[in-house]
Amino acid sequence: MAEAKRALDEGLTHYGPTEGLPGLREAICEHLSLFGIKAGPEEVLVTPGASFALFLALKATVGPGDEVLLPAPTWFVYPSLVKLVGGRCVFVDLGPGYEPKRDVLEGAIGPRTKAIVVNTPNNPCGRVLSPREVRLLADLALEHDLYVISDEVYKMIIYDGMKHTSLASVGELREEGRVIMVDAFSKAYAMTGWRLGYLLAPEALVSQMAEVQRALLVCVPPFVQRAGVAALRGPQDQVREMVVEYQARRDLALKALSEVPGIKVRKPEGGLYLFPDLSAYGVGASTLVSMLEREHKVRMMPGDLFGPGYGYFVRISFCRPRHELLEGLRRLKALLARLGHARLG
Ligand code: PLP
C-alpha cells in the first residue's frame, strides 16, 4: 500500500509499457527462481489479474472449434474463457482422489485438442500435484503437441510442509514452448482488488499476447505494478502467517464436517476450499446452496459449477475468520440434519 502511494506521489499515473514495468518483470523472474523456474523478463507479461492472463493464454493457443481438456473438478471460469475464444470444453473427470491418470486423459485427446488447463493447487478440491504427476502431464502434452496452461495462483498457499511443483519447472516443456504459466498477486498477497497478475510464456507468444493486451487496455496501472514489486521483494512473514492461519481454519472446518454424518471430504493440501460430497443427503447442490443462502444466510458454491459429476458436492471457502466459518458450518449441519430427518421420513 505504502509503495503504491509513493508511486502515485511520484506521478506514476500515465501509460506504461504493455508488457509490464521492467522492475516488476525482473522481480517476478527472481520470485520464480524460488520454484526452480529459470526465466528472463522477456518471457513475462504483466496482466490485470490471473483471469485476464488465462484469457490471453487461451486466445493465443486455441482457435474456433479447437478442444481444450479441463480435468475436473475444474475452476468454473475456465469453461467461460474457453467459449469466449470459440473453443470447446472437454471435461475429464479425475474421479475420487482427483489423481491425473494417463489413460483417462489420453482417451479424451482428439485431433482438435490444443490445450489442457492444469490448476495446482486446485480450486475447488485443494489437490496439489506431485512432481510425478506434473511430469506425467508434461509428457502427455509433449507427446500430443498440446499447450499446458497452468494456473498456479494458489502456489504459495500450501499446507503441512508440502511443496509446489510448477509445470514451468519442467525443462522440456519450456524448451518446446508448450507451457504458459499463470499466476497472480490476488491470493498470496491478498491483493484481489488490485488486479495484478502475470504469465510466463515463450517470448514469441508473449509478443502475440501483448498485442491483444495493448489493444484492449494498454497496460496494468504502473502504480499498481510498483506495489507488486514491493510485495515480491518485501518481507514474506505475513504470507507465512496467513498460510498458518488458513491451515488452522482448514483443520477446524474438517473437524466440524467430520461431525456431520454422511459427509465425505478429502483433506485439501493447498488452496482455500473444501469440496465435500453430500450425496448421502440426496439433495442436489444447487437446491441445497439456495436453501442455505435463503434460510440460513450462508453462501457456498454448488459443485455442478466445477464439472459434470459434481452435482452433489459443495465448495466451502475457509477464507473467513474462524468464528464465521464455524457458524456457517453449524448452519449447514442444522440444514443437513433437517434434510436427513425428512429423508428418513
Ligand atoms: N484462478 C483460480 C484457480 C482462481 O481461483 C481465481 C480466483 O478465484 C483466479 C484464477 C483469478 O485470479 P485473479 O483475481 O488474479 O484474476
Coordinates of C-alpha atoms and ligand atoms in Angstrom, one line a residue:
M1 CA 0.0 0.0 0.0
A2 CA 2.8 2.5 1.0
E3 CA 4.7 1.7 -2.2
A4 CA 1.6 2.4 -4.4
K5 CA 1.0 5.7 -2.5
R6 CA 4.7 6.6 -3.1
A7 CA 4.3 5.7 -6.8
L8 CA 1.2 7.9 -7.1
D9 CA 3.1 10.8 -5.4
E10 CA 5.9 10.3 -7.9
G11 CA 3.3 10.7 -10.7
L12 CA 3.2 7.1 -12.0
T13 CA -0.3 7.8 -13.3
H14 CA 0.3 7.6 -17.1
Y15 CA 0.6 4.8 -19.6
G16 CA 3.4 2.3 -19.1
P17 CA 4.9 -0.5 -21.2
T18 CA 2.2 -3.1 -22.1
E19 CA 4.5 -6.0 -21.1
G20 CA 4.9 -4.5 -17.6
L21 CA 7.4 -2.3 -15.8
P22 CA 11.0 -3.7 -16.2
G23 CA 11.4 -3.7 -12.4
L24 CA 8.4 -5.9 -11.9
R25 CA 9.2 -8.3 -14.7
E26 CA 12.6 -8.8 -13.1
A27 CA 11.2 -9.2 -9.6
I28 CA 8.8 -11.9 -11.0
C29 CA 11.8 -13.8 -12.5
E30 CA 13.6 -13.7 -9.1
H31 CA 10.4 -14.9 -7.4
L32 CA 10.0 -17.7 -9.9
S33 CA 13.6 -18.9 -9.4
L34 CA 12.5 -19.9 -5.9
F35 CA 10.3 -22.5 -7.6
G36 CA 13.0 -23.9 -9.8
I37 CA 12.0 -21.8 -12.8
K38 CA 14.7 -20.1 -14.8
A39 CA 13.1 -17.2 -16.7
G40 CA 14.1 -13.9 -18.4
P41 CA 11.9 -10.8 -18.2
E42 CA 11.1 -11.1 -21.9
E43 CA 9.2 -14.2 -21.1
V44 CA 6.9 -12.4 -18.6
L45 CA 3.8 -10.5 -19.4
V46 CA 2.2 -8.5 -16.5
T47 CA -1.6 -8.7 -16.7
P48 CA -4.6 -7.3 -14.8
G49 CA -5.0 -10.5 -12.6
A50 CA -4.8 -14.1 -13.5
S51 CA -8.2 -14.2 -15.2
F52 CA -7.0 -11.9 -18.0
A53 CA -3.8 -13.9 -18.3
L54 CA -5.9 -17.0 -18.7
F55 CA -7.9 -15.4 -21.4
L56 CA -4.8 -14.2 -23.3
A57 CA -3.3 -17.7 -23.0
L58 CA -6.4 -19.3 -24.5
K59 CA -6.7 -16.7 -27.2
A60 CA -3.1 -17.3 -28.2
T61 CA -3.4 -21.1 -28.4
V62 CA -7.0 -22.1 -29.1
G63 CA -8.9 -21.3 -32.3
P64 CA -12.6 -21.7 -33.1
G65 CA -13.7 -25.3 -32.9
D66 CA -10.5 -26.4 -31.1
E67 CA -10.8 -28.5 -28.0
V68 CA -9.4 -27.8 -24.5
L69 CA -9.1 -30.5 -21.8
L70 CA -10.4 -29.5 -18.4
P71 CA -9.5 -32.1 -15.8
A72 CA -12.5 -31.9 -13.4
P73 CA -13.2 -30.7 -10.8
T74 CA -12.2 -27.5 -12.5
W75 CA -12.5 -23.8 -11.7
F76 CA -15.8 -22.7 -13.1
V77 CA -14.4 -19.7 -15.0
Y78 CA -12.3 -21.8 -17.4
P79 CA -15.3 -23.0 -19.5
S80 CA -16.4 -19.4 -20.0
L81 CA -13.0 -18.4 -21.1
V82 CA -12.7 -21.4 -23.5
K83 CA -16.1 -20.5 -25.0
L84 CA -15.1 -16.8 -25.3
V85 CA -12.2 -17.8 -27.7
G86 CA -14.5 -20.1 -29.6
G87 CA -13.1 -23.3 -28.2
R88 CA -14.9 -26.5 -27.0
C89 CA -14.5 -27.7 -23.4
V90 CA -13.8 -31.4 -22.9
F91 CA -14.2 -32.2 -19.2
V92 CA -12.2 -35.1 -18.0
D93 CA -13.4 -36.4 -14.6
L94 CA -10.4 -37.3 -12.4
G95 CA -12.6 -39.4 -10.1
P96 CA -12.1 -39.9 -6.4
G97 CA -8.7 -38.8 -5.2
Y98 CA -8.5 -36.3 -8.2
E99 CA -5.4 -38.0 -9.4
P100 CA -4.5 -37.3 -13.1
K101 CA -4.3 -40.7 -14.9
R102 CA -2.6 -41.1 -18.2
D103 CA -5.1 -43.4 -19.8
V104 CA -8.1 -41.4 -18.8
L105 CA -6.6 -38.1 -20.1
E106 CA -5.2 -39.7 -23.3
G107 CA -8.7 -41.1 -24.0
A108 CA -10.0 -37.6 -24.2
I109 CA -7.4 -36.3 -26.6
G110 CA -8.7 -36.0 -30.2
P111 CA -7.4 -34.4 -33.4
R112 CA -8.7 -30.9 -32.4
T113 CA -7.3 -31.0 -28.9
K114 CA -5.0 -28.0 -28.5
A115 CA -4.5 -27.4 -24.8
I116 CA -5.0 -28.7 -21.3
V117 CA -5.7 -26.4 -18.4
V118 CA -4.0 -27.5 -15.2
N119 CA -4.6 -26.0 -11.8
T120 CA -2.4 -26.8 -8.9
P121 CA -3.3 -26.3 -6.0
N122 CA -6.8 -26.9 -7.3
N123 CA -9.8 -24.8 -6.9
P124 CA -12.2 -26.3 -5.7
C125 CA -10.7 -29.6 -4.3
G126 CA -7.3 -28.4 -2.9
R127 CA -5.3 -31.1 -4.7
V128 CA -1.6 -30.3 -5.1
L129 CA 0.1 -32.2 -8.0
S130 CA 3.1 -34.2 -7.0
P131 CA 6.4 -34.0 -9.1
R132 CA 5.5 -37.3 -10.7
E133 CA 2.0 -36.1 -11.7
V134 CA 3.5 -32.9 -13.1
R135 CA 5.9 -35.0 -15.2
L136 CA 3.0 -37.2 -16.4
L137 CA 1.1 -34.1 -17.6
A138 CA 4.2 -32.6 -19.2
D139 CA 5.0 -35.9 -21.1
L140 CA 1.4 -36.1 -22.3
A141 CA 1.5 -32.6 -23.6
L142 CA 4.8 -33.1 -25.3
E143 CA 3.7 -36.4 -27.0
H144 CA 0.4 -34.9 -28.2
D145 CA 1.6 -31.4 -29.1
L146 CA -0.7 -29.8 -26.5
Y147 CA -0.2 -26.5 -24.7
V148 CA -0.3 -26.7 -21.0
I149 CA -2.0 -23.6 -19.5
S150 CA -1.0 -23.9 -15.8
D151 CA -2.9 -21.8 -13.3
E152 CA -0.8 -21.7 -10.2
V153 CA -2.5 -18.8 -8.3
Y154 CA -2.5 -20.8 -5.1
K155 CA 1.1 -21.9 -5.3
M156 CA 2.0 -20.0 -2.0
I157 CA -0.9 -21.4 -0.1
I158 CA 0.1 -25.0 0.6
Y159 CA -0.1 -26.8 3.9
D160 CA 1.6 -29.5 6.0
G161 CA 5.1 -28.6 4.6
M162 CA 4.2 -29.8 1.1
K163 CA 6.0 -28.2 -1.9
H164 CA 4.5 -26.7 -5.0
T165 CA 5.8 -28.2 -8.3
S166 CA 5.3 -25.8 -11.2
L167 CA 4.6 -27.1 -14.7
A168 CA 7.0 -24.3 -15.8
S169 CA 9.8 -26.1 -13.9
V170 CA 9.8 -28.9 -16.5
G171 CA 12.7 -28.1 -18.8
E172 CA 11.5 -29.9 -22.0
L173 CA 8.1 -28.3 -21.7
R174 CA 9.7 -24.8 -21.7
E175 CA 12.2 -25.7 -24.4
E176 CA 9.4 -26.9 -26.7
G177 CA 7.5 -23.7 -25.9
R178 CA 4.5 -25.7 -24.7
V179 CA 3.7 -24.2 -21.3
I180 CA 2.1 -20.9 -20.3
M181 CA 2.2 -20.5 -16.5
V182 CA -0.3 -18.1 -15.0
D183 CA 0.0 -16.5 -11.5
A184 CA -1.3 -13.5 -9.6
F185 CA -0.8 -11.4 -6.5
S186 CA -4.5 -11.8 -5.7
K187 CA -4.3 -14.8 -3.3
A188 CA -0.7 -14.9 -2.0
Y189 CA -0.7 -11.2 -1.2
A190 CA -4.4 -10.8 -0.6
M191 CA -4.5 -8.2 -3.5
T192 CA -7.7 -9.3 -5.3
G193 CA -8.9 -5.8 -5.9
W194 CA -5.6 -4.5 -7.3
R195 CA -5.9 -6.6 -10.4
L196 CA -2.4 -7.7 -10.8
G197 CA -1.1 -10.9 -12.3
Y198 CA 1.3 -12.2 -14.9
L199 CA 2.0 -15.1 -17.2
L200 CA 5.2 -16.8 -18.2
A201 CA 5.4 -18.0 -21.8
P202 CA 7.8 -18.3 -24.7
E203 CA 8.9 -14.9 -25.9
A204 CA 7.1 -15.2 -29.3
L205 CA 3.8 -15.9 -27.5
V206 CA 4.4 -13.1 -25.0
S207 CA 4.7 -10.6 -28.0
Q208 CA 1.5 -12.0 -29.5
M209 CA -0.4 -11.8 -26.2
A210 CA 1.0 -8.3 -25.5
E211 CA -0.6 -7.1 -28.8
V212 CA -4.0 -8.2 -27.6
Q213 CA -3.4 -6.6 -24.2
R214 CA -2.2 -3.4 -25.9
A215 CA -5.3 -3.2 -28.0
L216 CA -7.7 -3.9 -25.1
L217 CA -6.2 -2.0 -22.1
V218 CA -2.7 -0.8 -22.9
C219 CA -1.1 -1.7 -19.6
V220 CA -1.7 -2.5 -15.9
P221 CA -1.7 0.8 -14.0
P222 CA 2.0 1.4 -13.2
F223 CA 1.5 2.4 -9.6
V224 CA -0.2 -1.0 -9.1
Q225 CA 2.8 -2.7 -10.5
R226 CA 5.1 -0.9 -8.1
A227 CA 3.0 -2.4 -5.3
G228 CA 3.7 -5.8 -6.9
V229 CA 7.4 -5.2 -6.7
A230 CA 7.1 -4.3 -3.0
A231 CA 5.0 -7.4 -2.4
L232 CA 7.6 -9.7 -4.0
R233 CA 10.8 -8.1 -2.7
G234 CA 9.5 -7.2 0.8
P235 CA 9.4 -9.5 3.9
Q236 CA 7.3 -12.6 3.4
D237 CA 6.4 -13.2 7.1
Q238 CA 2.8 -12.0 6.5
V239 CA 2.3 -14.6 3.8
R240 CA 3.7 -17.3 6.0
E241 CA 1.5 -16.2 8.9
M242 CA -1.6 -16.1 6.6
V243 CA -0.9 -19.7 5.4
V244 CA -0.5 -20.9 9.0
E245 CA -3.9 -19.3 9.8
Y246 CA -5.6 -20.8 6.7
Q247 CA -4.2 -24.2 7.7
A248 CA -5.8 -23.9 11.2
R249 CA -9.1 -22.8 9.6
R250 CA -8.9 -25.8 7.2
D251 CA -8.4 -28.1 10.1
L252 CA -11.2 -26.6 12.2
A253 CA -13.6 -26.9 9.2
L254 CA -12.5 -30.5 8.6
K255 CA -13.2 -31.3 12.2
A256 CA -16.6 -29.7 12.1
L257 CA -17.5 -31.6 8.9
S258 CA -16.3 -34.9 10.4
E259 CA -19.1 -34.5 13.0
V260 CA -21.8 -34.4 10.3
P261 CA -23.0 -37.9 9.3
G262 CA -22.7 -38.9 5.7
I263 CA -20.3 -36.2 4.5
K264 CA -17.2 -37.4 2.6
V265 CA -14.4 -34.9 2.3
R266 CA -10.8 -35.0 1.2
K267 CA -8.2 -33.0 3.1
P268 CA -7.0 -30.2 0.8
E269 CA -3.2 -29.9 0.6
G270 CA -3.5 -26.3 -0.7
G271 CA -5.8 -23.5 -1.7
L272 CA -8.7 -22.0 0.2
Y273 CA -11.5 -24.5 -0.2
L274 CA -13.1 -27.7 0.9
F275 CA -15.1 -29.8 -1.6
P276 CA -17.3 -32.2 0.3
D277 CA -19.6 -34.8 -1.2
L278 CA -23.1 -34.6 0.2
S279 CA -24.7 -37.2 -2.0
A280 CA -25.8 -39.1 1.1
Y281 CA -28.5 -36.5 1.6
G282 CA -29.9 -36.9 -1.9
V283 CA -30.5 -33.2 -2.4
G284 CA -28.8 -31.5 -5.5
A285 CA -26.1 -29.0 -4.6
S286 CA -27.9 -26.1 -6.4
T287 CA -31.1 -26.7 -4.3
L288 CA -29.0 -27.1 -1.1
V289 CA -27.0 -24.0 -1.7
S290 CA -30.0 -21.8 -2.4
M291 CA -31.8 -23.1 0.7
L292 CA -28.7 -22.4 2.7
E293 CA -28.4 -18.9 1.4
R294 CA -32.1 -18.1 1.7
E295 CA -32.9 -19.7 5.0
H296 CA -29.5 -19.5 6.8
K297 CA -27.7 -16.6 5.2
V298 CA -24.7 -18.8 4.4
R299 CA -23.0 -18.8 0.9
M300 CA -21.4 -21.8 -0.6
M301 CA -20.9 -22.8 -4.3
P302 CA -22.7 -25.7 -5.9
G303 CA -20.5 -28.5 -7.2
D304 CA -22.1 -28.7 -10.6
L305 CA -20.3 -25.4 -11.5
F306 CA -17.0 -27.3 -11.3
G307 CA -17.7 -30.0 -13.8
P308 CA -20.3 -32.7 -14.7
G309 CA -20.5 -35.3 -11.9
Y310 CA -20.2 -32.9 -9.0
G311 CA -23.9 -32.1 -8.6
Y312 CA -23.9 -33.4 -5.0
F313 CA -20.8 -31.6 -3.9
V314 CA -20.5 -28.1 -2.5
R315 CA -17.4 -25.8 -2.3
I316 CA -16.8 -24.3 1.1
S317 CA -14.3 -21.4 1.4
F318 CA -12.3 -21.2 4.6
C319 CA -11.2 -17.6 3.9
R320 CA -13.5 -16.1 6.5
P321 CA -12.5 -15.6 10.2
R322 CA -12.7 -18.8 12.4
H323 CA -15.9 -17.8 14.2
E324 CA -17.8 -17.0 11.0
L325 CA -16.5 -20.2 9.3
L326 CA -17.7 -22.3 12.3
E327 CA -21.0 -20.6 12.5
G328 CA -21.6 -21.2 8.7
L329 CA -20.7 -24.9 9.2
R330 CA -23.1 -25.1 12.2
R331 CA -25.9 -23.8 10.0
L332 CA -25.0 -26.2 7.2
K333 CA -25.1 -29.0 9.8
A334 CA -28.5 -27.9 11.0
L335 CA -29.9 -27.8 7.5
L336 CA -28.5 -31.3 6.7
A337 CA -29.9 -32.7 9.9
R338 CA -33.3 -31.4 8.9
L339 CA -33.0 -32.8 5.4
G340 CA -31.6 -36.1 6.7
H341 CA -34.6 -36.4 9.1
A342 CA -37.0 -35.6 6.2
R343 CA -35.5 -38.2 4.0
L344 CA -35.7 -40.8 6.8
G345 CA -39.4 -39.9 6.9
Ligands
PLP1 N1 -7.5 -19.0 -11.0 C1 -8.1 -19.6 -9.9 C2 -8.0 -21.0 -9.8 C3 -8.9 -18.8 -9.0 O1 -9.5 -19.5 -8.0 C4 -9.0 -17.4 -9.2 C5 -9.8 -16.6 -8.3 O2 -10.6 -17.1 -7.5 C6 -8.3 -16.9 -10.3 C7 -7.6 -17.6 -11.1 C8 -8.5 -15.4 -10.6 O3 -7.4 -14.7 -10.1 P1 -7.4 -13.1 -10.3 O4 -8.2 -12.5 -9.3 O5 -5.9 -12.7 -10.2 O6 -7.9 -12.8 -11.7

